[in-house]
């Protein structure tokens, strides 16, 4: 029982190691604008000129960093950025388990933008001109102290079940150990 | 059959004995446990758990502790599993927590005598923290295990003792005070090495992110070298102490020193001593007292439990219970109303806290594009004996307060500089993500741009005023806001009362309501940050109804408003 318990607890170890050892992305935009990393993303369409700035945040799978892009107001328009149509793309594989997350992002963006989540086959996608330019609205990591993420999607959900099972199992093992100790 | 004889007979059937103790403790704790309350930390933990359970964003760090370091991630992970298993049923989750706490009582009663168990039960029952679903909720069981195993470890080597201590430390940083004691009772150097390896390994396995960040934190504070020195000294002392054969009292005495340091530090941080800071000591104290005074312990514990169960109800809490907020959040979701739609505009006492709580259950962001939200929707989160009214009137009036266009302004009072204003918005009104989601629970805790003291001013546009319209301030006890006037009706109108203002009904029917408060203490600034005040709109007729006919008659007789 104890060995089984230990085995269960050790199962997520590779993910832990990955989360702890993998360096965080500090300058996200370069990573995003690589042509071979494009495949899915968020598209914003504005029916009218934006009155307010829009903050768009998104996250790459397997990386704890949250990238934050600020689209400026028309009073200070970023060079090369057409606010009426703007696409942000990132690695398709990374986004795949995150359809729920993308939906949440779409809901949260300022109301004057029509937000759509798009996914296209990698071969059909061309790098976005705007995205490939070095932007004046540089991508900012959300904060220095970012949380470590060790499991995502269904992996994370199942792992939490395993931890609960491990916790309950450990209680049972300890109770047996205590009983055995008292008999001695 | 007398109680001692019954207990003797039960000793022959330990499983049945444990089950009986467990049932009794669970029944008592279940009886005296209040419904889950709104608490900022609990909301933050729920949001973390929801992130993990629904979006698969599970972290290896826990939340920030008030001491500065980070808690472990075990509690959010367990909560995430419970969240999914129970289909978001808070009552079932609270039931699980009560069962775990009752198990600690039952185990102590079974292993160290009924008196010890009853003492623990009597100590746990009145703890107000138990109605909060947060990091220390499960703590008592690992602590009890750590105590029981460490007392047993004198005779029998066990790998479980450091493991449960590590789980305790992961659940709450307070548990670190137990480490020196448990280290000191290790019988020899080999046992000590095993203990430390298992302890450190378990901690790393449970929350590598917290370990890494805590190491960084210690490094930044310049505490790594002193701690290593302390560790070396402890190991040397442990080696020496193992030859001294200390008794239980001296172990307790050893525990008191680190505990006192932590308590003094915590009291300095909180300005008080929360009862949960006693938790690491509690199983040991119960064992020690019950050992010396078994009969007196049983009698006093039972008497105290009876007294506590028969006490009059506690003072009224203006905030609704968490389950009521969850039910309300479900209703709002069905109406396609999101967190950002309501968070700033709630018209209920403690609106900011209620908004935090809604944040744990509502979809993030703004869902309703143009649909006006009725006043009933914004106001029906008020607690009425723990029950929320759920009104859904098709022709209900909408709010005249235009919160989305409101501005928050500040100026330092000393230099008389002009107000600096910015659009009032939720810090978390962006996206559900790992980073912002915790801030969603704490959007009131903005970093203050202006040093204390300062004057804060909210400029709140009002439009579409119905006739006879009143705005009331729902005041907190500290740092009260005042309605100072209304601009935009030709000139500024100064209200007769700072708490309530009957808005003029003119053709233009729009203006800007000005509210101010003077923040003169750091504590006041920390309390609410730059959160705007809670307001409620009502018609003069409704207000008269709410105050009752007798009061209105008296006012009419005296010419009052």
XYZ file of C-alpha atoms in Angstrom:
745
model
C 0.000 0.000 0.000
C 2.754 2.396 0.982
C 4.662 1.648 -2.217
C 1.558 2.139 -4.303
C 0.986 5.433 -2.559
C 4.529 6.533 -3.194
C 4.188 5.520 -6.851
C 1.003 7.572 -7.181
C 2.666 10.584 -5.647
C 5.697 10.278 -7.905
C 3.670 10.055 -11.114
C 3.551 13.788 -11.817
C 7.251 14.231 -11.120
C 8.301 14.781 -14.775
C 5.772 17.577 -15.063
C 7.100 19.109 -11.883
C 10.615 19.006 -13.204
C 9.510 20.554 -16.480
C 7.680 23.347 -14.700
C 10.543 24.153 -12.398
C 13.443 23.772 -14.776
C 12.014 25.303 -17.928
C 13.096 28.924 -18.256
C 10.294 31.399 -18.439
C 9.716 33.540 -21.492
C 10.604 37.068 -20.604
C 10.217 38.637 -23.991
C 7.193 36.993 -25.403
C 6.605 38.794 -28.611
C 9.659 37.530 -30.416
C 8.672 34.014 -29.581
C 5.196 34.601 -30.883
C 6.127 36.254 -34.103
C 8.272 33.459 -35.413
C 6.693 32.351 -38.682
C 6.924 28.667 -37.946
C 5.147 29.086 -34.666
C 1.957 30.432 -36.139
C -1.161 28.389 -36.357
C -3.855 29.630 -34.078
C -4.699 32.714 -32.163
C -7.113 35.421 -31.408
C -8.444 37.858 -33.941
C -9.881 41.193 -33.009
C -12.136 43.182 -35.266
C -13.311 46.596 -34.389
C -16.379 48.111 -35.979
C -15.251 51.540 -34.910
C -12.123 53.158 -33.678
C -11.298 52.031 -30.206
C -11.913 54.624 -27.557
C -10.076 52.810 -24.857
C -6.972 50.781 -24.699
C -7.398 47.054 -24.808
C -5.350 44.642 -22.831
C -5.015 41.183 -24.211
C -3.415 38.475 -22.181
C -2.667 34.974 -23.178
C -0.618 32.092 -22.121
C 1.409 29.380 -23.746
C 0.889 25.797 -22.729
C 3.682 24.480 -20.588
C 4.939 27.904 -19.725
C 3.917 29.815 -16.667
C 4.446 33.222 -18.229
C 1.411 35.235 -19.126
C 1.998 37.528 -22.024
C 0.259 40.816 -21.978
C -0.213 42.921 -25.076
C -1.520 46.413 -24.708
C -3.159 47.939 -27.746
C -3.010 51.672 -27.395
C -5.748 54.188 -27.870
C -6.144 56.096 -31.152
C -4.545 59.119 -29.505
C -1.310 57.244 -29.461
C -1.617 54.625 -32.167
C 1.135 52.073 -32.374
C 2.974 52.100 -35.660
C 1.859 49.572 -38.179
C -1.140 48.463 -36.209
C -4.543 48.598 -37.810
C -6.908 48.508 -34.943
C -9.727 47.454 -37.167
C -8.240 44.079 -37.767
C -5.488 42.612 -35.811
C -4.451 39.053 -35.341
C -2.260 37.557 -32.752
C -0.951 34.151 -33.404
C 1.020 31.634 -31.534
C 1.956 28.034 -31.593
C -0.960 25.867 -32.614
C 0.154 22.893 -30.589
C 0.432 25.038 -27.546
C -3.048 26.406 -27.914
C -4.745 23.146 -28.690
C -5.780 22.266 -25.137
C -6.855 25.796 -24.475
C -10.048 26.328 -26.345
C -11.773 27.068 -23.068
C -9.118 29.590 -22.198
C -9.423 31.282 -25.556
C -13.143 31.594 -25.140
C -12.626 33.221 -21.791
C -10.229 35.679 -23.321
C -12.683 36.478 -26.061
C -15.332 37.328 -23.559
C -13.119 39.550 -21.542
C -11.860 41.857 -24.201
C -13.392 45.256 -24.445
C -16.814 45.252 -25.966
C -16.100 47.290 -29.064
C -14.019 44.480 -30.441
C -15.515 41.504 -32.102
C -13.332 38.713 -30.906
C -13.070 35.438 -32.661
C -10.886 32.510 -31.946
C -9.499 30.960 -35.043
C -7.575 27.863 -35.818
C -6.137 27.033 -39.188
C -3.912 24.319 -40.553
C -0.313 25.322 -40.245
C 0.336 25.322 -43.989
C -2.507 27.761 -44.703
C -1.362 30.393 -42.340
C 0.882 33.244 -43.240
C 2.623 35.256 -40.649
C 0.753 38.379 -39.809
C 2.530 41.441 -41.087
C 1.685 43.440 -38.050
C 2.755 40.744 -35.726
C 6.077 40.216 -37.449
C 7.079 43.830 -37.152
C 8.944 44.848 -34.124
C 6.133 46.485 -32.274
C 6.276 49.716 -30.384
C 3.743 48.209 -28.003
C 6.213 45.635 -26.779
C 4.889 42.569 -25.129
C 5.162 42.702 -21.390
C 5.372 39.802 -19.049
C 2.559 40.211 -16.580
C 4.750 40.219 -13.501
C 8.053 39.005 -12.194
C 6.627 36.505 -9.717
C 4.696 34.153 -11.882
C 3.076 31.013 -10.668
C 4.549 27.673 -11.588
C 2.217 25.521 -13.518
C 2.868 21.849 -13.522
C -0.070 20.288 -15.276
C -2.585 21.540 -17.731
C -5.813 20.483 -19.322
C -7.111 17.123 -18.325
C -3.685 16.202 -16.919
C -4.066 18.796 -14.217
C -7.594 17.761 -13.425
C -6.688 14.104 -13.102
C -3.615 14.941 -11.092
C -5.716 16.734 -8.490
C -7.861 13.605 -8.178
C -4.721 11.541 -7.700
C -3.568 13.888 -4.982
C -6.903 13.606 -3.199
C -6.731 9.821 -3.487
C -3.176 9.899 -2.200
C -4.216 12.055 0.745
C -7.028 9.685 1.712
C -4.815 6.650 1.146
C -2.107 8.136 3.299
C -4.623 8.628 6.110
C -5.500 4.939 5.907
C -1.856 3.868 5.867
C -1.038 6.097 8.839
C -3.984 4.801 10.793
C -2.721 1.243 10.238
C 0.777 2.254 11.234
C -0.484 3.883 14.410
C -2.541 0.819 15.251
C 0.455 -1.420 14.634
C 2.626 0.810 16.811
C 0.131 0.688 19.651
C -0.021 -3.108 19.541
C 3.753 -3.281 19.920
C -22.724 0.016 31.995
C -20.401 2.759 33.190
C -18.433 4.870 30.730
C -14.990 3.520 31.717
C -16.192 -0.080 31.318
C -17.741 0.725 27.975
C -14.479 2.324 26.855
C -12.571 -0.721 28.054
C -14.786 -2.997 26.033
C -14.510 -0.737 23.017
C -10.720 -0.910 23.243
C -10.970 -4.500 22.151
C -12.647 -3.341 18.944
C -10.492 -0.408 17.832
C -12.180 0.108 14.473
C -15.607 0.346 16.057
C -14.173 2.633 18.722
C -12.681 4.924 16.107
C -15.919 4.990 14.140
C -17.914 5.890 17.245
C -15.527 8.680 18.203
C -15.519 9.917 14.623
C -19.302 9.942 14.386
C -19.638 11.774 17.689
C -17.018 14.369 16.787
C -18.470 14.877 13.311
C -21.940 15.321 14.768
C -20.750 17.903 17.304
C -18.624 19.807 14.808
C -21.375 19.626 12.185
C -23.855 20.995 14.689
C -21.779 24.000 15.701
C -20.260 24.787 12.299
C -21.654 27.922 10.739
C -22.295 28.214 6.996
C -19.245 29.092 4.930
C -18.499 32.781 5.102
C -17.088 35.200 2.587
C -13.402 35.714 3.177
C -10.849 37.099 0.759
C -8.415 34.230 1.239
C -11.135 31.627 0.818
C -12.299 33.244 -2.409
C -8.748 33.297 -3.714
C -8.345 29.590 -2.895
C -11.643 28.778 -4.572
C -10.579 30.626 -7.693
C -7.284 28.753 -7.767
C -9.135 25.494 -7.342
C -11.596 26.405 -10.078
C -8.701 27.248 -12.387
C -7.272 23.815 -11.806
C -10.550 21.906 -11.911
C -12.180 23.601 -14.879
C -9.308 24.913 -16.971
C -6.548 22.543 -15.941
C -4.335 25.357 -14.720
C -2.880 23.687 -11.671
C -0.014 25.386 -9.948
C 2.838 24.177 -7.847
C 2.535 27.204 -5.615
C -0.067 28.143 -3.113
C -1.165 31.646 -2.198
C 0.985 34.282 -0.534
C 0.924 34.122 3.234
C 0.679 37.270 5.295
C 4.114 36.440 6.679
C 5.548 37.013 3.212
C 6.430 33.533 2.006
C 4.222 31.277 -0.067
C 1.947 28.518 1.106
C 2.025 25.118 -0.553
C -0.186 23.951 -3.381
C -1.706 20.893 -1.723
C -4.808 22.669 -0.462
C -5.766 24.222 -3.844
C -5.199 20.816 -5.470
C -7.391 19.034 -2.946
C -10.004 21.739 -3.263
C -9.908 21.397 -7.050
C -10.564 17.676 -6.817
C -13.385 18.253 -4.337
C -14.799 21.021 -6.530
C -15.151 18.609 -9.428
C -16.154 15.571 -7.423
C -18.963 17.419 -5.674
C -20.047 19.317 -8.765
C -19.311 22.660 -7.056
C -21.391 21.780 -4.014
C -19.973 23.875 -1.186
C -22.026 22.058 1.439
C -20.420 18.746 0.498
C -16.950 20.300 0.462
C -17.567 21.757 3.905
C -18.813 18.341 5.002
C -15.539 16.784 3.864
C -13.590 19.350 5.857
C -15.691 18.686 8.967
C -15.129 14.942 8.564
C -11.370 15.448 8.334
C -11.369 17.640 11.454
C -13.542 15.118 13.281
C -11.148 12.346 12.284
C -8.327 14.223 13.997
C -10.418 14.361 17.176
C -11.332 10.682 16.923
C -7.730 9.610 16.341
C -6.503 11.591 19.310
C -9.272 10.131 21.472
C -8.494 6.610 20.360
C -4.723 6.829 20.643
C -4.266 9.161 23.607
C -7.476 8.766 25.546
C -10.977 10.192 25.490
C -9.901 13.226 27.518
C -7.369 14.331 24.882
C -9.923 13.909 22.098
C -12.601 15.845 23.955
C -10.196 18.645 24.729
C -9.324 18.925 21.045
C -13.008 18.881 20.153
C -13.765 21.615 22.670
C -10.899 23.686 21.317
C -11.887 23.261 17.677
C -15.622 23.801 18.026
C -15.608 27.549 18.773
C -12.896 28.490 16.288
C -14.462 31.082 13.997
C -11.959 30.172 11.276
C -13.820 26.919 10.741
C -16.513 28.649 8.734
C -13.870 29.685 6.212
C -12.814 27.325 3.452
C -9.120 28.041 3.220
C -5.565 26.878 3.651
C -5.754 25.940 7.376
C -9.071 24.079 6.995
C -7.537 20.597 6.887
C -4.472 21.427 8.932
C -5.482 19.840 12.219
C -5.393 16.269 10.871
C -1.791 16.326 9.560
C -0.718 18.080 12.747
C -2.394 15.439 14.877
C -0.737 12.711 12.833
C 2.624 14.448 13.181
C 2.230 14.626 16.956
C 0.986 11.067 17.364
C 3.658 9.633 15.101
C 6.440 11.626 16.680
C 5.455 10.460 20.152
C 5.365 6.934 18.810
C 8.644 7.436 16.973
C 10.531 7.285 20.255
C 9.834 3.601 20.260
C 9.383 2.831 16.617
C 10.980 4.343 13.550
C 8.466 5.624 11.021
C 8.748 7.416 7.705
C 5.266 8.825 8.135
C 6.124 11.348 10.818
C 8.229 13.668 8.596
C 5.793 13.099 5.751
C 2.830 14.403 7.735
C 4.885 17.258 9.080
C 5.750 18.210 5.493
C 2.067 18.023 4.562
C 1.292 20.282 7.536
C 3.939 22.768 6.421
C 2.569 22.671 2.884
C -0.933 23.361 4.139
C 0.188 26.225 6.333
C 3.541 27.827 7.058
C 2.681 27.944 10.750
C 3.476 24.264 11.015
C 7.182 24.971 10.628
C 7.272 25.679 14.363
C 6.927 21.940 14.932
C 10.049 21.094 12.974
C 12.644 21.823 15.695
C 10.753 19.743 18.232
C 10.309 16.778 15.959
C 13.937 17.027 14.923
C 15.073 17.096 18.515
C 13.258 13.920 19.488
C 14.924 11.802 16.813
C 16.713 8.980 18.592
C 19.955 9.008 16.598
C 21.842 10.614 13.747
C 20.641 8.085 11.183
C 17.004 8.612 12.155
C 17.539 12.345 11.989
C 18.970 12.125 8.478
C 16.032 10.009 7.328
C 13.632 12.443 8.926
C 15.121 15.486 7.218
C 15.386 13.778 3.826
C 11.786 12.603 3.835
C 10.583 15.962 5.101
C 12.433 17.973 2.455
C 11.629 15.477 -0.313
C 7.911 15.538 0.457
C 7.845 19.316 0.528
C 9.619 19.485 -2.829
C 7.310 16.909 -4.302
C 4.155 18.605 -3.096
C 4.970 22.198 -4.031
C 8.200 22.683 -5.974
C 7.062 26.124 -7.073
C 6.497 27.299 -3.530
C 9.837 25.854 -2.454
C 11.638 27.695 -5.243
C 9.869 30.987 -4.593
C 10.323 30.687 -0.851
C 14.023 30.074 -1.369
C 14.150 33.209 -3.513
C 12.256 35.093 -0.832
C 14.672 33.949 1.867
C 17.565 34.841 -0.389
C 16.198 38.330 -0.957
C 15.737 38.793 2.770
C 19.282 37.568 3.434
C 17.993 34.712 5.546
C 19.499 31.712 3.763
C 22.826 31.702 5.588
C 21.310 32.254 9.060
C 18.821 29.462 8.411
C 21.529 27.057 7.320
C 23.410 27.903 10.511
C 20.269 27.294 12.555
C 19.762 23.975 10.790
C 23.336 22.890 11.544
C 22.933 23.943 15.179
C 19.629 22.083 15.402
C 21.195 18.919 14.029
C 24.073 19.175 16.504
C 21.588 19.839 19.319
C 19.454 16.936 18.206
C 22.433 14.656 18.306
C 23.159 15.863 21.814
C 19.527 15.862 22.940
C 18.968 12.295 21.813
C 21.193 11.228 24.696
C 19.216 13.194 27.278
C 15.937 11.236 27.112
C 13.669 14.177 27.528
C 10.121 13.812 28.692
C 6.975 15.151 27.067
C 6.970 18.362 29.088
C 10.450 19.353 28.038
C 9.481 18.742 24.396
C 6.546 21.042 24.820
C 8.824 23.590 26.402
C 11.136 23.320 23.427
C 8.212 23.948 21.145
C 7.182 27.108 22.926
C 10.219 29.117 21.909
C 9.838 28.955 18.104
C 6.087 29.194 18.497
C 6.387 32.376 20.518
C 8.626 33.900 17.865
C 6.098 33.093 15.150
C 3.177 34.291 17.228
C 4.836 37.595 18.038
C 5.642 38.083 14.376
C 2.120 37.131 13.337
C 0.533 39.355 15.955
C 2.630 42.220 14.665
C 1.414 41.525 11.129
C -2.253 41.104 12.037
C -2.534 43.408 15.019
C -4.107 40.500 16.906
C -3.579 36.820 17.554
C -5.826 34.677 15.362
C -6.842 31.417 17.012
C -5.492 29.365 14.133
C -1.986 30.240 15.269
C -2.539 27.916 18.205
C -3.238 24.957 15.910
C 0.304 23.524 15.730
C 0.410 23.371 19.520
C -3.099 22.099 20.019
C -2.721 18.295 19.727
C 0.370 18.349 21.945
C -1.287 20.540 24.561
C -4.391 18.331 24.621
C -2.236 15.240 25.073
C -0.201 16.827 27.855
C -3.203 18.202 29.794
C -5.247 15.027 29.402
C -2.315 12.992 30.639
C -2.181 14.947 33.918
C -5.870 15.717 34.488
C -7.967 13.166 32.619
C -11.246 13.449 34.542
C -11.157 17.189 34.866
C -10.408 17.424 31.143
C -13.423 15.294 30.213
C -15.764 17.194 32.517
C -14.615 20.644 31.499
C -14.581 19.795 27.782
C -18.125 18.405 27.904
C -19.378 21.346 29.920
C -17.771 23.783 27.536
C -19.267 22.014 24.498
C -22.734 22.116 26.093
C -22.325 25.779 26.914
C -21.121 26.531 23.396
C -23.944 24.587 21.703
C -26.548 26.408 23.820
C -25.129 29.879 23.271
C -27.274 32.574 21.684
C -26.748 33.216 17.990
C -23.739 35.267 17.052
C -23.976 38.894 16.059
C -25.449 39.564 12.672
C -23.045 39.288 9.789
C -23.965 41.776 7.066
C -22.427 39.570 4.399
C -24.421 36.724 2.909
C -23.145 33.165 3.302
C -20.974 31.857 0.491
C -23.541 29.329 -0.686
C -26.123 32.062 -1.122
C -23.664 34.005 -3.254
C -22.994 30.907 -5.318
C -26.724 30.426 -5.887
C -26.993 34.054 -6.891
C -24.044 33.672 -9.251
C -25.836 30.783 -10.943
C -28.873 32.982 -11.487
C -26.756 35.795 -12.878
C -25.043 33.361 -15.238
C -28.399 32.231 -16.544
C -29.183 35.858 -17.287
C -25.853 36.112 -19.155
C -24.450 38.559 -16.637
C -20.731 38.264 -16.002
C -18.376 39.313 -13.250
C -17.420 42.615 -14.841
C -21.071 43.511 -15.338
C -21.855 43.457 -11.669
C -18.616 43.647 -9.716
C -18.464 47.412 -9.414
C -22.181 48.019 -9.389
C -23.535 45.816 -6.643
C -25.839 47.730 -4.324
C -25.587 45.751 -1.145
C -23.747 46.151 2.169
C -20.192 44.864 1.847
C -20.538 45.121 -1.925
C -16.800 44.702 -2.513
C -16.611 41.503 -0.493
C -19.710 40.156 -2.164
C -18.192 41.014 -5.530
C -15.067 39.060 -4.591
C -17.210 36.098 -3.722
C -19.159 36.335 -6.969
C -15.818 36.305 -8.758
C -15.262 32.747 -7.611
C -18.398 31.512 -9.305
C -19.265 33.793 -12.188
C -17.872 33.584 -15.694
C -15.152 36.160 -16.103
C -15.610 39.254 -18.158
C -18.548 41.134 -19.521
C -21.223 38.934 -20.997
C -24.190 41.219 -21.418
C -23.540 43.646 -24.216
C -26.457 46.027 -24.130
C -28.874 44.406 -21.757
C -29.505 46.766 -18.850
C -29.244 45.133 -15.479
C -32.196 45.769 -13.254
C -31.780 47.336 -9.853
C -33.219 44.224 -8.282
C -30.405 42.201 -9.744
C -27.844 44.555 -8.278
C -29.557 44.799 -4.925
C -30.808 41.316 -4.202
C -27.553 40.077 -2.739
C -28.434 41.505 0.604
C -28.416 39.040 3.427
C -31.740 38.533 5.114
C -31.166 36.055 7.902
C -28.853 34.177 5.607
C -31.416 34.025 2.837
C -31.127 35.944 -0.386
C -34.102 37.294 -2.165
C -34.085 36.322 -5.807
C -36.187 38.881 -7.613
C -36.605 38.925 -11.327
C -39.011 41.655 -12.280
C -39.360 42.290 -16.009
C -40.139 45.990 -15.594
C -37.687 46.695 -12.804
C -35.900 50.041 -13.074
C -32.285 50.123 -14.101
C -29.535 51.907 -12.283
C -29.048 55.641 -12.703
C -25.464 55.350 -11.467
C -23.109 55.055 -14.412
C -20.303 53.099 -12.763
C -18.542 52.176 -16.024
C -17.863 55.904 -16.570
C -16.850 56.647 -12.993
C -13.484 58.116 -12.095
C -11.351 57.573 -9.035
C -9.304 60.612 -8.030
C -6.680 61.145 -5.362
C -4.676 63.955 -3.947
C -2.237 64.286 -1.121
C -3.723 66.467 1.565
C -0.459 67.959 2.759
C 0.601 69.813 -0.350
C -2.856 70.666 -1.611
C -2.069 69.415 -5.101
C -4.878 68.889 -7.586
C -6.687 65.599 -7.897
C -5.179 62.949 -10.135
C -7.945 60.956 -11.716
C -8.216 57.714 -13.611
C -11.075 55.683 -14.897
C -12.389 53.399 -12.246
C -12.011 49.841 -13.321
C -11.539 46.460 -11.881
C -7.956 45.438 -11.805
C -9.140 42.037 -12.801
C -11.422 43.152 -15.587
C -9.161 41.619 -18.145
C -9.070 37.929 -18.474
C -9.212 34.760 -16.525
C -5.654 33.717 -16.252
C -3.306 32.264 -13.743
C -1.945 35.595 -12.762
C -4.912 37.879 -12.826
C -7.289 35.418 -11.351
C -5.864 35.764 -7.886
C -6.033 39.501 -8.242
C -9.690 39.132 -9.042
C -10.268 38.179 -5.471
C -8.260 41.116 -4.276
C -9.149 43.914 -6.602
C -9.683 46.198 -3.667
C -6.020 45.953 -2.729
C -4.588 48.415 -5.179
C -1.159 49.783 -4.597
C -1.683 53.278 -3.413
C -0.167 55.921 -5.609
C -0.516 58.655 -3.023
C 1.094 58.466 0.380
C -1.168 58.407 3.397
C -2.878 60.686 4.343
C -4.774 61.468 1.179
C -8.191 62.446 -0.044
C -9.970 60.055 -2.381
C -12.775 61.248 -4.593
C -15.156 59.273 -6.755
C -16.796 61.109 -9.628
C -19.807 59.089 -10.573
C -21.987 60.146 -13.506
C -25.721 59.822 -12.972
C -28.194 59.796 -15.823
C -31.790 58.931 -16.560
C -32.922 59.793 -13.067
C -36.442 58.774 -12.209
C -38.410 61.241 -10.129
C -37.962 61.166 -6.393
C -34.681 59.279 -6.604
C -32.432 58.752 -3.578
C -28.849 57.553 -3.372
C -27.786 56.081 -0.047
C -24.300 55.295 1.168
C -23.923 51.823 2.633
C -21.241 52.697 5.097
C -18.382 50.583 6.348
C -17.379 51.080 9.944
C -14.013 52.510 9.063
C -12.922 55.074 6.510
C -16.410 56.358 5.758
C -17.227 58.058 2.488
C -19.315 61.190 2.255
C -21.574 62.469 -0.463
C -20.244 65.969 -0.979
C -22.330 67.128 -3.871
C -23.689 66.847 -7.346
C -22.264 68.661 -10.347
C -23.859 69.263 -13.667
C -27.213 70.707 -12.731
C -26.135 74.218 -13.392
C -24.062 74.381 -10.256
C -22.897 72.121 -7.487
C -25.571 71.049 -5.060
C -24.512 70.272 -1.542
C -26.634 67.596 0.102
C -28.033 68.070 3.588
C -26.778 64.634 4.676
C -23.433 63.007 3.984
C -24.999 59.548 3.863
C -28.026 60.077 1.702
C -28.921 62.342 -1.174
C -32.216 62.894 -2.924
C -31.217 63.697 -6.469
C -32.945 66.662 -8.086
C -35.260 65.850 -10.928
C -34.640 68.409 -13.605
C -35.100 68.269 -17.312
C -31.466 67.479 -17.905
C -31.481 64.596 -15.471
C -27.794 63.961 -15.557
C -24.773 65.077 -13.638
C -21.863 63.800 -11.608
C -22.179 62.658 -8.048
C -19.114 63.513 -5.963
C -18.094 61.313 -3.055
C -15.044 61.842 -0.910
C -13.237 60.317 1.961
C -10.177 61.191 3.951
C -7.708 58.357 4.418
C -5.555 59.233 7.364
C -4.200 55.864 8.458
C -2.214 53.165 6.733
C -4.583 50.560 8.143
C -7.493 52.358 6.568
C -5.705 52.474 3.231
C -4.876 48.784 3.433
C -8.439 47.927 4.333
C -10.135 49.160 1.235
C -7.404 50.384 -1.042
C -8.966 52.536 -3.654
C -12.217 50.656 -3.800
C -15.218 52.874 -4.373
C -18.024 53.080 -1.822
C -21.085 50.880 -1.773
C -24.189 52.785 -2.831
C -27.830 51.941 -3.068
C -30.475 53.626 -5.168
C -34.059 53.764 -4.165
C -37.138 55.897 -4.594
C -38.329 58.073 -1.742
C -41.515 56.008 -1.548
C -39.607 52.742 -1.216
C -37.380 54.264 1.409
C -40.370 55.337 3.470
C -41.725 51.779 3.241
C -38.388 50.342 4.296
C -38.234 52.567 7.365
C -41.697 51.613 8.544
C -44.866 53.698 9.004
C -44.124 54.703 12.601
C -40.825 56.325 11.768
C -42.322 58.131 8.773
C -45.139 59.473 10.938
C -42.639 60.717 13.482
C -40.607 62.388 10.767
C -43.728 64.003 9.331
C -44.679 65.290 12.752
C -41.264 66.757 13.379
C -40.753 67.936 9.835
C -37.758 65.650 9.301
C -36.762 64.019 6.017
